Coordinates of C-alpha atoms in Angstrom, one line a residue:
M150 CA 96.6 -180.8 62.8
T151 CA 98.2 -178.6 60.3
P152 CA 97.0 -177.8 56.8
S153 CA 100.1 -179.7 55.4
D154 CA 98.6 -183.2 57.0
T155 CA 95.3 -182.7 54.8
L156 CA 94.9 -179.7 52.6
G157 CA 98.2 -178.5 52.2
T158 CA 98.5 -179.4 48.4
Q159 CA 95.2 -178.1 47.4
M160 CA 95.5 -174.8 49.4
E161 CA 99.1 -174.2 47.9
R162 CA 97.6 -174.6 44.4
V163 CA 94.6 -172.3 45.1
Q164 CA 97.2 -169.8 46.6
R165 CA 99.7 -169.8 43.5
S166 CA 96.5 -169.5 41.0
A167 CA 95.1 -166.6 43.1
L168 CA 98.2 -164.9 43.2
F169 CA 98.9 -165.4 39.4
V170 CA 95.7 -164.2 38.4
G171 CA 95.6 -161.2 41.0
L172 CA 99.0 -159.9 39.8
A173 CA 98.1 -160.4 36.1
A174 CA 94.7 -158.5 36.5
L175 CA 96.7 -155.8 38.5
L176 CA 99.1 -155.1 35.7
V177 CA 96.2 -155.0 33.3
T178 CA 94.3 -152.4 35.5
V179 CA 97.2 -150.4 36.0
A180 CA 97.9 -150.6 32.3
G181 CA 94.4 -149.3 31.7
G182 CA 94.9 -146.3 34.1
V183 CA 98.1 -145.5 32.5
F184 CA 97.2 -145.8 28.9
G185 CA 93.3 -145.4 29.2
D186 CA 90.9 -143.5 31.2
H187 CA 92.7 -142.1 34.3
A188 CA 89.4 -141.4 36.3
H189 CA 87.8 -144.9 35.6
F190 CA 90.8 -146.6 36.9
W191 CA 90.8 -144.8 40.1
Q192 CA 87.0 -145.4 40.5
S193 CA 87.2 -149.0 39.9
Y194 CA 90.3 -149.3 42.3
L195 CA 88.4 -147.6 45.1
F196 CA 85.3 -149.8 44.6
A197 CA 87.7 -152.9 44.9
F198 CA 89.6 -151.6 47.9
I199 CA 86.4 -150.6 49.7
F200 CA 85.1 -154.2 49.2
F201 CA 88.3 -156.1 50.4
A202 CA 89.2 -153.5 53.2
G203 CA 85.5 -154.3 54.6
L204 CA 86.2 -157.9 54.4
T205 CA 89.5 -157.7 56.4
L206 CA 87.6 -155.2 58.9
G207 CA 84.8 -157.8 59.1
C208 CA 87.3 -160.4 60.3
L209 CA 88.8 -157.9 62.8
G210 CA 85.4 -157.2 64.2
I211 CA 84.1 -160.7 64.4
F212 CA 87.4 -161.7 66.2
F213 CA 86.7 -159.1 68.9
L214 CA 83.0 -160.1 69.0
H215 CA 83.7 -163.7 69.5
N216 CA 86.0 -163.0 72.1
V217 CA 83.5 -161.0 74.1
V218 CA 80.4 -163.0 73.5
G219 CA 81.8 -166.5 73.2
G220 CA 80.0 -169.4 71.3
N221 CA 80.8 -172.5 69.6
W222 CA 80.4 -171.1 66.2
G223 CA 83.6 -169.1 66.5
V224 CA 85.8 -172.0 67.4
A225 CA 84.9 -173.4 64.0
V226 CA 85.8 -170.3 62.0
R227 CA 88.4 -169.0 64.3
R228 CA 91.4 -169.6 62.2
L229 CA 89.8 -168.3 59.1
V230 CA 88.8 -165.0 61.2
E231 CA 92.3 -164.7 62.4
S232 CA 93.8 -165.3 59.0
G233 CA 91.6 -162.5 57.7
L234 CA 92.4 -159.9 60.2
Q235 CA 96.1 -160.8 59.3
T236 CA 95.8 -159.4 55.9
L237 CA 95.6 -155.8 57.5
P238 CA 99.1 -155.1 56.3
L239 CA 98.0 -155.8 52.7
I240 CA 94.9 -153.5 53.1
L241 CA 97.0 -150.9 54.3
L242 CA 99.5 -151.4 51.2
F243 CA 96.3 -151.3 49.0
A244 CA 95.2 -147.8 50.7
I245 CA 98.4 -146.1 49.9
P246 CA 97.7 -145.6 46.1
I247 CA 94.4 -143.9 47.0
F248 CA 96.4 -141.1 48.6
F249 CA 97.8 -140.3 45.1
G250 CA 94.3 -140.4 43.7
L251 CA 92.6 -138.0 46.0
G252 CA 92.5 -135.2 43.4
T253 CA 90.5 -137.4 41.0
L254 CA 88.3 -139.2 43.4
Y255 CA 87.3 -136.7 46.0
K256 CA 85.4 -133.2 45.1
W257 CA 86.4 -131.6 48.3
T258 CA 90.0 -131.5 47.2
D259 CA 89.0 -128.9 44.6
A260 CA 89.2 -125.4 45.9
S261 CA 86.6 -124.0 43.4
Y262 CA 84.3 -126.8 44.5
R263 CA 84.8 -125.9 48.2
A264 CA 84.1 -122.2 47.2
E265 CA 80.9 -122.8 45.4
H266 CA 79.5 -125.1 48.0
F267 CA 79.2 -123.4 51.4
A268 CA 78.7 -126.8 53.3
V269 CA 81.8 -128.4 51.9
G270 CA 83.9 -125.2 52.4
H271 CA 82.7 -125.4 56.0
K272 CA 84.0 -128.9 56.3
A273 CA 87.5 -127.8 55.1
A274 CA 89.2 -128.3 58.3
Y275 CA 88.1 -132.0 58.3
L276 CA 88.0 -132.7 54.7
N277 CA 91.5 -131.9 53.4
P278 CA 94.1 -134.3 51.9
T279 CA 96.7 -134.0 54.8
W280 CA 94.1 -134.7 57.5
F281 CA 92.7 -137.4 55.3
I282 CA 95.9 -139.3 54.9
I283 CA 96.7 -138.9 58.8
R284 CA 93.3 -140.2 59.7
T285 CA 93.7 -143.3 57.5
I286 CA 97.1 -144.1 58.8
L287 CA 95.7 -143.6 62.4
Y288 CA 92.9 -146.0 61.8
F289 CA 95.3 -148.6 60.7
A290 CA 97.6 -148.0 63.6
I291 CA 94.7 -148.5 65.9
W292 CA 93.4 -151.8 64.2
F293 CA 97.1 -153.0 64.2
F294 CA 97.7 -152.5 67.7
S295 CA 94.3 -153.8 68.9
G296 CA 94.0 -156.8 66.4
F297 CA 97.6 -158.1 66.6
R298 CA 98.1 -157.6 70.3
I299 CA 95.1 -159.6 71.1
L300 CA 95.9 -162.1 68.5
K301 CA 99.3 -162.7 70.1
M302 CA 97.6 -163.3 73.5
A303 CA 95.3 -165.9 71.9
N304 CA 98.3 -167.6 70.2
E305 CA 99.8 -167.8 73.9
H306 CA 96.7 -169.1 75.2
D307 CA 96.5 -171.9 72.5
R308 CA 100.0 -172.8 73.7
T309 CA 99.5 -172.7 77.4
G310 CA 95.7 -173.1 78.0
D311 CA 96.1 -170.5 80.8
P312 CA 92.5 -169.5 82.0
A313 CA 93.7 -166.1 83.3
L314 CA 95.0 -165.4 80.1
F315 CA 91.6 -166.2 78.5
K316 CA 89.7 -163.9 80.9
R317 CA 92.3 -161.0 79.9
I318 CA 91.5 -161.5 76.2
K319 CA 87.9 -161.1 76.9
A320 CA 88.5 -158.2 79.0
R321 CA 90.5 -156.4 76.4
S322 CA 88.5 -157.3 73.5
A323 CA 85.3 -155.5 74.7
P324 CA 86.9 -152.0 74.5
A325 CA 88.6 -153.1 71.4
L326 CA 85.3 -153.8 69.9
L327 CA 83.9 -150.4 70.9
V328 CA 87.0 -148.6 69.4
F329 CA 86.6 -150.6 66.4
V330 CA 83.0 -149.5 65.7
L331 CA 84.1 -146.0 66.3
T332 CA 87.1 -146.1 63.9
T333 CA 85.3 -148.1 61.1
T334 CA 82.5 -145.2 61.5
Y335 CA 84.9 -142.7 60.7
A336 CA 86.9 -144.8 58.0
F337 CA 83.9 -145.2 56.0
I338 CA 82.8 -141.6 56.4
D339 CA 86.2 -140.6 54.9
W340 CA 86.6 -143.2 52.4
I341 CA 83.1 -143.5 50.9
M342 CA 80.5 -140.8 52.4
S343 CA 82.9 -137.9 51.7
L344 CA 82.6 -138.7 47.8
E345 CA 79.5 -136.9 48.0
P346 CA 80.6 -134.2 50.6
D347 CA 77.3 -132.2 50.4
W348 CA 75.4 -135.1 51.7
Y349 CA 75.1 -136.6 55.2
S350 CA 73.7 -139.4 57.1
T351 CA 74.1 -140.3 60.8
I352 CA 73.5 -144.2 60.2
Y353 CA 75.4 -144.6 57.0
A354 CA 78.7 -145.6 58.3
W355 CA 77.2 -148.2 60.8
M356 CA 75.0 -149.5 58.2
F357 CA 78.0 -150.1 55.9
T358 CA 80.0 -151.7 58.7
V359 CA 77.0 -154.1 59.5
G360 CA 76.9 -155.0 55.9
Q361 CA 80.5 -155.8 55.7
V362 CA 80.3 -158.1 58.7
L363 CA 77.4 -159.9 57.0
L364 CA 79.7 -160.2 54.0
T365 CA 82.5 -161.6 56.2
F366 CA 80.2 -164.3 57.8
S367 CA 79.2 -165.3 54.3
F368 CA 82.9 -165.7 53.3
L369 CA 83.6 -167.5 56.5
V370 CA 80.8 -170.0 55.7
A371 CA 81.7 -170.6 52.1
V372 CA 85.2 -171.4 53.1
L373 CA 84.2 -173.6 56.1
V374 CA 82.0 -175.7 54.0
L375 CA 84.7 -176.1 51.4
L376 CA 87.3 -177.4 53.9
S377 CA 84.4 -179.5 55.9
K378 CA 85.0 -182.7 53.6
R379 CA 88.6 -183.2 55.0
E380 CA 90.2 -183.3 58.5
P381 CA 90.3 -181.7 60.9
F382 CA 86.9 -180.3 60.2
A383 CA 85.2 -183.5 59.0
S384 CA 85.4 -184.9 62.5
F385 CA 84.8 -181.7 64.2
L386 CA 81.9 -179.9 62.6
T387 CA 78.3 -180.6 63.4
R388 CA 75.1 -179.3 62.0
Q389 CA 74.8 -177.1 65.1
H390 CA 77.9 -175.0 63.9
Y391 CA 76.1 -174.4 60.8
H392 CA 72.8 -173.5 62.3
D393 CA 74.6 -170.9 64.4
L394 CA 76.5 -169.4 61.6
G395 CA 73.2 -169.4 59.7
N396 CA 71.5 -167.5 62.6
L397 CA 74.1 -164.9 62.6
M398 CA 73.9 -164.3 58.9
L399 CA 70.3 -164.0 59.5
A400 CA 70.6 -161.4 62.4
F401 CA 73.1 -159.1 60.4
T402 CA 70.9 -159.5 57.2
M403 CA 68.0 -158.2 59.3
L404 CA 70.1 -155.4 61.0
W405 CA 71.6 -154.2 57.8
A406 CA 68.2 -154.1 56.1
Y407 CA 66.7 -152.2 59.0
M408 CA 69.3 -149.7 58.9
S409 CA 69.3 -149.4 55.2
F410 CA 65.5 -148.8 54.9
S411 CA 65.4 -146.4 58.0
Q412 CA 67.9 -144.3 56.2
F413 CA 66.0 -144.5 53.1
L414 CA 62.6 -143.8 54.7
I415 CA 63.7 -140.8 56.7
I416 CA 65.6 -139.2 53.9
W417 CA 62.7 -139.9 51.3
A418 CA 60.1 -138.6 53.7
E419 CA 61.9 -135.5 54.6
N420 CA 62.7 -134.7 51.0
L421 CA 65.4 -132.2 51.8
P422 CA 67.5 -130.8 48.9
D423 CA 70.8 -131.7 50.8
E424 CA 69.8 -135.3 51.3
I425 CA 67.6 -136.7 48.7
P426 CA 69.9 -136.2 45.8
W427 CA 71.8 -139.3 47.1
Y428 CA 68.9 -141.5 46.4
V429 CA 67.6 -139.8 43.2
R430 CA 71.1 -140.5 41.6
R431 CA 70.8 -144.2 42.8
F432 CA 67.3 -144.8 41.6
S433 CA 67.6 -143.2 38.2
G434 CA 69.4 -143.8 34.8
G435 CA 69.5 -147.4 35.3
W436 CA 70.9 -147.6 38.9
G437 CA 67.2 -148.1 40.1
Y438 CA 67.4 -151.6 38.6
I439 CA 70.4 -152.4 40.7
A440 CA 68.7 -151.0 43.6
W441 CA 65.8 -153.3 43.3
T442 CA 67.9 -156.2 42.7
I443 CA 69.6 -155.6 45.9
A444 CA 66.3 -155.0 47.7
I445 CA 64.9 -158.3 46.6
F446 CA 67.9 -160.6 46.2
H447 CA 70.2 -159.2 49.1
F448 CA 67.3 -159.0 51.8
F449 CA 63.9 -160.6 51.1
V450 CA 65.3 -164.1 49.5
P451 CA 68.0 -164.4 52.1
F452 CA 65.9 -163.5 54.8
F453 CA 63.3 -165.9 54.1
L454 CA 65.8 -168.7 53.2
L455 CA 67.5 -168.0 56.5
L456 CA 64.5 -168.5 58.5
L457 CA 64.4 -172.1 57.4
R458 CA 66.3 -174.7 59.6
F459 CA 66.8 -177.2 56.8
V460 CA 68.7 -174.4 55.0
K461 CA 71.0 -173.4 57.9
K462 CA 71.6 -177.0 59.0
N463 CA 72.5 -178.2 55.3
P464 CA 76.2 -177.2 54.4
T465 CA 75.7 -177.2 50.9
R466 CA 72.3 -175.2 50.9
L467 CA 73.9 -172.7 53.5
R468 CA 77.2 -172.5 51.2
T469 CA 75.2 -171.5 48.0
L470 CA 73.1 -168.9 50.0
A471 CA 76.4 -167.6 51.3
I472 CA 77.9 -167.4 47.8
W473 CA 74.8 -165.6 46.7
I474 CA 75.1 -163.1 49.5
I475 CA 78.8 -162.4 48.5
I476 CA 77.7 -161.6 44.9
M477 CA 74.9 -159.2 46.1
K478 CA 77.3 -157.5 48.4
I479 CA 79.7 -156.9 45.6
L480 CA 76.7 -155.3 43.6
D481 CA 75.7 -153.3 46.9
V482 CA 79.1 -151.9 47.1
F483 CA 79.3 -151.0 43.5
W484 CA 76.0 -149.3 43.9
I485 CA 76.9 -147.3 46.7
V486 CA 80.2 -146.2 45.3
E487 CA 79.9 -145.7 41.6
P488 CA 76.9 -143.4 41.3
A489 CA 78.9 -140.7 43.1
F490 CA 81.0 -140.5 39.8
R491 CA 78.6 -141.7 37.1
Q492 CA 75.6 -139.3 37.7
R493 CA 74.5 -139.6 34.2
G494 CA 73.2 -143.1 34.5
L495 CA 74.3 -146.6 34.9
E496 CA 77.8 -147.2 33.6
V497 CA 80.0 -150.2 33.9
Y498 CA 83.6 -150.3 32.6
W499 CA 85.9 -153.1 32.1
T500 CA 88.1 -151.9 35.0
D501 CA 85.1 -152.5 37.2
V502 CA 85.6 -156.3 36.8
V503 CA 89.3 -156.4 36.4
A504 CA 90.3 -154.4 39.6
P505 CA 88.2 -156.5 41.9
I506 CA 89.8 -159.7 40.5
A507 CA 93.3 -158.0 40.9
L508 CA 93.0 -157.1 44.6
G509 CA 90.9 -160.0 45.3
G510 CA 93.3 -162.5 44.0
I511 CA 96.2 -161.1 46.0
W512 CA 94.1 -160.8 49.0
L513 CA 93.0 -164.6 48.9
A514 CA 96.7 -165.6 48.3
Y515 CA 97.8 -163.6 51.4
F516 CA 94.7 -165.1 53.3
I517 CA 95.7 -168.6 52.4
R518 CA 99.2 -168.1 53.4
N519 CA 98.1 -166.9 56.7
L520 CA 95.8 -169.9 57.1
K521 CA 98.5 -172.4 56.2
A522 CA 100.9 -171.0 59.1
R523 CA 99.0 -172.8 61.9
P524 CA 96.6 -175.6 62.7
L525 CA 93.2 -175.1 61.2
L526 CA 91.7 -175.8 64.7
A527 CA 92.8 -173.9 67.8
S528 CA 93.7 -176.1 70.9
H529 CA 92.4 -175.3 74.5
D530 CA 89.8 -173.3 73.5
P531 CA 87.2 -173.5 76.3
R532 CA 84.1 -172.4 74.2
D533 CA 84.2 -175.7 72.2
T534 CA 81.4 -177.7 73.7
Y535 CA 79.7 -179.2 70.5
S536 CA 82.5 -181.6 70.0
L537 CA 82.3 -182.9 73.5
L538 CA 78.5 -183.6 72.6
A539 CA 79.2 -185.0 69.3
T540 CA 81.6 -187.5 70.9
A541 CA 79.0 -188.5 73.4
H542 CA 76.0 -188.8 71.0
G543 CA 77.4 -188.7 67.5
H544 CA 77.3 -185.9 64.9
G545 CA 75.9 -185.4 61.4
H546 CA 77.4 -183.3 58.6

């Protein structure tokens, strides 16, 4: 059943509104960069880019993950995931302006800074504008090739139901998932970790990737519940779908918190001058309030709520929690990115609000465009067993 049969009008209205708001906010943001503070514009733009790039990459990673491990949960959100990974061309478009802002954003582009800091100068063969741009293009080339190639196979399987093709999809998704982890690791090292080139952490990029996958699961749940009142989801979804997705949110909440706390504990205990300033900046001058907010409301509260079945099996409660995690993740990305520039203390500029609205509105419009292009539920998916059980025993929402 296509969206035009049930949700087409509503989706088109949201798409138009999102695109209008996004383009209007983008004009305002660019005007702020041209006529206002140049540095603040680039800082805000990078923050917005990192957030939505993480959402798209989260969809790509979940696409590979579901192809490898299977599960009914992925059948419910499959079209959402595929629509998200298809926003990769848009994220590449968003990345291009950053190439022109390297001198403003990244200290390692400054020759005098490299000369004064031995560790940064030692990394000059890796941290230089030319290789930064080449690596970024390479990351996207790999993501495009692996993601769209397997997506094309999945679409063909929808059409034919060929069991051999399904096995091939699973076989190719396993190495694609491994390559995805490696490439996102280096991408987040380049895009975020190198903002403070004196600092290093071996777990940081994986921690950030896990956090973005958690963000993506929360986004998928929020959208799925929004669509669940109408067909084809109304007669398809069971409480077990929500329970499975809630368990995945719990798993990635725990993994993200474990990695975050491990990094913090090791660096704080060692108290080395090359490592500790990263946390000192983020726990002083007002940034510490955000740090504690993230610790309490991004981990402890969601963790304990996701332990409860009556939360995970209730669509309304799970959606509320998912939206809350999305808000906390926005705050988390802001807390990670902006202290690299604003070391005097907590500072928030109007572009920090408008830039995410700009990129977010355009991203959402493109996401909905992809979602409208195909039926909201895939056919011939052998991983769908809950609907059979629901037909036999009845199902609740």
